[in-house]
CSV table of C-alpha atoms and ligand atoms in Angstrom, one decimal:
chain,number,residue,atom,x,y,z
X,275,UNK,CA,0.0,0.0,0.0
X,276,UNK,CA,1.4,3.7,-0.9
X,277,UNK,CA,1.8,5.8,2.0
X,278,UNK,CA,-0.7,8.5,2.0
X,279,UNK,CA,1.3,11.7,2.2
X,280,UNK,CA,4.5,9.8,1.1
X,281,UNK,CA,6.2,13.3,-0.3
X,282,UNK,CA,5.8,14.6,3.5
X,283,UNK,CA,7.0,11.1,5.2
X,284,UNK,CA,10.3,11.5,3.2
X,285,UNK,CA,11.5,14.5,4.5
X,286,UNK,CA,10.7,13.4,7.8
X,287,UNK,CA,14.0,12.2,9.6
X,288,UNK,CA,14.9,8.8,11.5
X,289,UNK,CA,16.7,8.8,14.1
X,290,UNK,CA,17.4,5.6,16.7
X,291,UNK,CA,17.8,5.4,20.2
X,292,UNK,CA,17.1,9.4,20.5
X,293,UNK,CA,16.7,10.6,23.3
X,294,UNK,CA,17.1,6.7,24.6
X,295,UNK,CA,17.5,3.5,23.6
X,296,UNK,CA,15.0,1.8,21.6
X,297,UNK,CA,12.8,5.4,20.6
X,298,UNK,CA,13.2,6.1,17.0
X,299,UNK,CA,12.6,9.4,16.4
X,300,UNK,CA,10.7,10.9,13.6
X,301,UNK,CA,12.6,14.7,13.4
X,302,UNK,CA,10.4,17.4,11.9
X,303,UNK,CA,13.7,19.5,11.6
X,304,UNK,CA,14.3,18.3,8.2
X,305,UNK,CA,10.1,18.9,6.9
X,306,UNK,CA,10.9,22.1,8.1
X,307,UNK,CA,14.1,22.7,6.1
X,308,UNK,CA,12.3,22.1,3.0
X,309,UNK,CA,9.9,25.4,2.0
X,310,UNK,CA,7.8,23.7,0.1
X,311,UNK,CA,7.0,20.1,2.6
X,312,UNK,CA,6.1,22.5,5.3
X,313,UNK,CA,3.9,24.8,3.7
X,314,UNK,CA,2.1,21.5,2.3
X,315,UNK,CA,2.1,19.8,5.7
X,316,UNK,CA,0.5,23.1,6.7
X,317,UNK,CA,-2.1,23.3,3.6
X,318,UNK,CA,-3.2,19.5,4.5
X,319,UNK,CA,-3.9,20.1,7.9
X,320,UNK,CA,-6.0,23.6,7.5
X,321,UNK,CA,-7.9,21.4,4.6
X,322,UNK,CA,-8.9,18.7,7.1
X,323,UNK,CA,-9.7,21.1,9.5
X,324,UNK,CA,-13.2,20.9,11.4
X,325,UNK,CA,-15.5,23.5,9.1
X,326,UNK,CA,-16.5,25.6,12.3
X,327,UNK,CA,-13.7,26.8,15.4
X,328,UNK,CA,-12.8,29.4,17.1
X,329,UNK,CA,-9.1,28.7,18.4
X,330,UNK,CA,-6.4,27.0,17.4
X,331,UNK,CA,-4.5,25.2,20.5
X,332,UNK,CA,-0.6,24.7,20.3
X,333,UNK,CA,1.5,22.3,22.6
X,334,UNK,CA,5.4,23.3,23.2
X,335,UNK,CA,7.5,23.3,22.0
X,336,UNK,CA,7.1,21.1,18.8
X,337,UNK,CA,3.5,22.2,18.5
X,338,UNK,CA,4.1,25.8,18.0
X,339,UNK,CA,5.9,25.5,15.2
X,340,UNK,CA,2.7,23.7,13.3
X,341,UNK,CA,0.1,25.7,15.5
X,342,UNK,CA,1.5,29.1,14.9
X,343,UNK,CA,1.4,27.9,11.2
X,344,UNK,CA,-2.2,26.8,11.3
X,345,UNK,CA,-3.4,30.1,13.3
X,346,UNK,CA,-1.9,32.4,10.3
X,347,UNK,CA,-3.2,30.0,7.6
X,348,UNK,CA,-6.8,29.5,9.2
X,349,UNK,CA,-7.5,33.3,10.3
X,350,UNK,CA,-7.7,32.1,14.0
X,351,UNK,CA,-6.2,33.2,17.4
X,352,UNK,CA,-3.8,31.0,19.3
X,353,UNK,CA,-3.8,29.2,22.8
X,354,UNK,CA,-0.8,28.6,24.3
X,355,UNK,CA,-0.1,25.1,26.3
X,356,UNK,CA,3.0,25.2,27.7
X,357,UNK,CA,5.1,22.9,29.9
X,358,UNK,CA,5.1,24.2,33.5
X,359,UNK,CA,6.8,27.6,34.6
X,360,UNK,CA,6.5,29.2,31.5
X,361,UNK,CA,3.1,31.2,31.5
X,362,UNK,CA,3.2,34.6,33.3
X,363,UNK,CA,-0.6,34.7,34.4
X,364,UNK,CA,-2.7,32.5,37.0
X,365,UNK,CA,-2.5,28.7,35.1
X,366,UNK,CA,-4.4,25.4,35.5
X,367,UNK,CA,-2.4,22.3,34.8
X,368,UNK,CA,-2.7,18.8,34.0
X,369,UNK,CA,0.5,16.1,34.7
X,370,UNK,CA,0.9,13.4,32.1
X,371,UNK,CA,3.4,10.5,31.4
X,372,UNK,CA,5.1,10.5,28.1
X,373,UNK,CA,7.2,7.7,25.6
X,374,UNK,CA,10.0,8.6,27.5
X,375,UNK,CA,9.2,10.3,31.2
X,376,UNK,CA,7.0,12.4,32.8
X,377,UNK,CA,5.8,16.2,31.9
X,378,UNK,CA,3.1,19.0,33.3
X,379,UNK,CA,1.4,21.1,30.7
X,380,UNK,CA,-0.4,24.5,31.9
X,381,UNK,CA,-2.4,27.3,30.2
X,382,UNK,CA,-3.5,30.7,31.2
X,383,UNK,CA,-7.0,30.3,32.8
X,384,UNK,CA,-8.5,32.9,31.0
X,385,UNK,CA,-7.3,32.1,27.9
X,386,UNK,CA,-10.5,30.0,26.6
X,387,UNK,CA,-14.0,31.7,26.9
X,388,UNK,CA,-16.5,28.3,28.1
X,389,UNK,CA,-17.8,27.4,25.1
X,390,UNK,CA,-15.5,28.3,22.6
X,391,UNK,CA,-14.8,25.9,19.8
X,392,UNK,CA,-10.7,24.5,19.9
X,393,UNK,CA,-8.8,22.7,17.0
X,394,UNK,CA,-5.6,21.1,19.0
X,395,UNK,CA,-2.4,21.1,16.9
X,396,UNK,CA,0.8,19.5,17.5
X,397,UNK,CA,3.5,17.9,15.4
X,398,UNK,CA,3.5,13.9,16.2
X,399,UNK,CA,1.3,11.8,18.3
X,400,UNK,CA,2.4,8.8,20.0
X,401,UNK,CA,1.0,7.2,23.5
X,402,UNK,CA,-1.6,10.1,23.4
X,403,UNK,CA,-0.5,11.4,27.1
X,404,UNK,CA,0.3,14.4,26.2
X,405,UNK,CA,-2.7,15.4,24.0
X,406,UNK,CA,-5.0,14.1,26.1
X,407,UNK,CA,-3.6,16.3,28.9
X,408,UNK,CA,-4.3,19.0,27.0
X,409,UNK,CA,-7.9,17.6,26.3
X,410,UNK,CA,-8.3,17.8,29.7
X,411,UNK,CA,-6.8,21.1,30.3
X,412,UNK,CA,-9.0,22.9,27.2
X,413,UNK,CA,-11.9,20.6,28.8
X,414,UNK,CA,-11.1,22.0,32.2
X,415,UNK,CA,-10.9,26.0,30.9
X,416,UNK,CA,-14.6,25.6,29.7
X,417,UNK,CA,-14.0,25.0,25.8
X,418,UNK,CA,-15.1,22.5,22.9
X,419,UNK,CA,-12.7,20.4,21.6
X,420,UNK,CA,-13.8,19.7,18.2
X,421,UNK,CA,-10.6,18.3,16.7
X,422,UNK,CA,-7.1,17.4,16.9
X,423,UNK,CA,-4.6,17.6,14.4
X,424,UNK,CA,-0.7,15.6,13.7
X,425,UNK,CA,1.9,16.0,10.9
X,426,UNK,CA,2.6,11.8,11.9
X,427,UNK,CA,1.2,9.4,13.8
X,428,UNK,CA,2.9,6.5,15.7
X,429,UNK,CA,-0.1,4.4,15.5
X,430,UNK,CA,1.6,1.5,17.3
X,431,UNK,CA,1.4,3.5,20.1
X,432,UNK,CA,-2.0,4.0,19.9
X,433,UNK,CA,-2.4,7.3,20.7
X,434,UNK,CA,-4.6,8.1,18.3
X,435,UNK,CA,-7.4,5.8,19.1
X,436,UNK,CA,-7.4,7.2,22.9
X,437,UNK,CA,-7.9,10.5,21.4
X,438,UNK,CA,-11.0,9.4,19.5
X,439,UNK,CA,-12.2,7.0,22.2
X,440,UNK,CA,-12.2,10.4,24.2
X,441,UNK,CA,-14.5,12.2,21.8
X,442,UNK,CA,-11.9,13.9,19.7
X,443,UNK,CA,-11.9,13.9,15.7
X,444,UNK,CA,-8.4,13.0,14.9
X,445,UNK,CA,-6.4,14.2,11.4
X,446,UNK,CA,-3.0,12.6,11.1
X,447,UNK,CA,-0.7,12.9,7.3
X,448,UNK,CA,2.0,10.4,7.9
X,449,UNK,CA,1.9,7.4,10.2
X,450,UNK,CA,5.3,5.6,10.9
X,451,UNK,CA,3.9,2.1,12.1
X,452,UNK,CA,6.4,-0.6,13.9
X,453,UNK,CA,7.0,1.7,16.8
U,532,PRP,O1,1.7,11.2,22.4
U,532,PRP,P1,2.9,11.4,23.4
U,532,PRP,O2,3.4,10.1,23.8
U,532,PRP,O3,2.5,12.2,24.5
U,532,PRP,O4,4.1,12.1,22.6
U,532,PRP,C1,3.9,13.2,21.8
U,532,PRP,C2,4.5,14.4,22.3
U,532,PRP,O5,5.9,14.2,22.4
U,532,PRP,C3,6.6,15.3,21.7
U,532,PRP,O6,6.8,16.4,22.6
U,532,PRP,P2,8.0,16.4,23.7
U,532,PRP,O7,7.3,16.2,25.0
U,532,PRP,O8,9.1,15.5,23.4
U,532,PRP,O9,8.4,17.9,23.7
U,532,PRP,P3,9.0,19.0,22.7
U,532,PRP,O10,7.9,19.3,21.7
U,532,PRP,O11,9.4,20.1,23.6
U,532,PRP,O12,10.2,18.4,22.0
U,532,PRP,C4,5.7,15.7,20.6
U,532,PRP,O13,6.0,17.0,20.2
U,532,PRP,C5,4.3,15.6,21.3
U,532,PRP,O14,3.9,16.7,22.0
U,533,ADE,N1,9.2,8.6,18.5
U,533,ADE,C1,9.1,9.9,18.7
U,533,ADE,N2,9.7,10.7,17.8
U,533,ADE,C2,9.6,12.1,17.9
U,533,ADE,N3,8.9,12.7,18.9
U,533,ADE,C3,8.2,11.9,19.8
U,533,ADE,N4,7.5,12.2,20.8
U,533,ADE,C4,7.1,11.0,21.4
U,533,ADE,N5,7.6,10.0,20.8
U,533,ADE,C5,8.3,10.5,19.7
């Protein structure tokens, strides 16, 4: 079977044992390099995007890079999640276990109005912890998650399917499977 998206999975970088033994790591830095791999990873996920939405949500650091993109590209305002420490203003947070360790995201508490309609974005999705973390925080600050969005999925990891299970519409372009 072709790969769907296989122009975007070939610029996307192996890398074993990173950051330990036995992860291989799928680098965006070299998507990124190429001008013309980005903006179409960029075009692919604002076409999938849920019709109706009022925000799009990031997750650092990754996540920025693809959210950012997405806000300029959809006409939307951006949320920030960020890993603990970072925001200035009074923060709710959510702890979550990772592929490799443990992490805390946060976002300003304010920064959703109840109600409001959120398209998640980050780069890769693997055991889910950390998106559904952030599920839980945008769930927690009142708003509507109405999708989530990946450059590549590890569906191996099945991170994905937690996401759904949860209530989220997923969009993923490249999925690296054996992981
Ligand atoms: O589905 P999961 O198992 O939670 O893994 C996916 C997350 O891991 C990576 O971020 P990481 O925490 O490595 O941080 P970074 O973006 O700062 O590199 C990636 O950008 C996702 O946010
Ligand atoms: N295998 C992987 N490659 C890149 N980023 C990741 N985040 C979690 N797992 C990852």
């Amino acid at each position: 079977m072709t790969q769907a998206n296989a122009d975007l999975a070939q610029l996307i970088r192996t890398i074993p044992d990173f950051p330990k033994p036995g992860i291989q790591f799928r680098d965006i830095t070299t998507l990124l390099l190429d001008a013309k791999g980005f903006h179409a990873s960029i075009e692919r996920l604002a076409a999938s995007a849920p019709d109706d939405f009022d925000l799009i949500t990031g997750i650092e650091a990754r996540g920025f890079i693809f959210s950012s993109a997405m806000a300029t590209q959809t006409a939307k305002g951006l949320v920030l999640i960020r890993k603990d420490g970072k925001l200035p203003g009074a923060t709710i947070g959510v702890d979550y276990a990772l592929e490799y360790g443990t992490d805390r995201v946060v976002m300003h508490e304010d920064a959703c109005v109840p109600g409001q309609k959120v398209l998640l974005v980050d780069d890769l999705i693997a055991t889910g912890g950390t998106a559904l973390a952030a599920v839980r925080l945008l769930r927690q600050a009142g708003a509507e998650v109405v999708g989530a969005s990946f450059v590549i999925d590890l569906p191996d990891l099945g991170g994905a399917d937690k996401l759904r299970a949860a209530g989220v519409p997923v969009t993923t372009l490249v999925a690296f499977e054996g992981d």
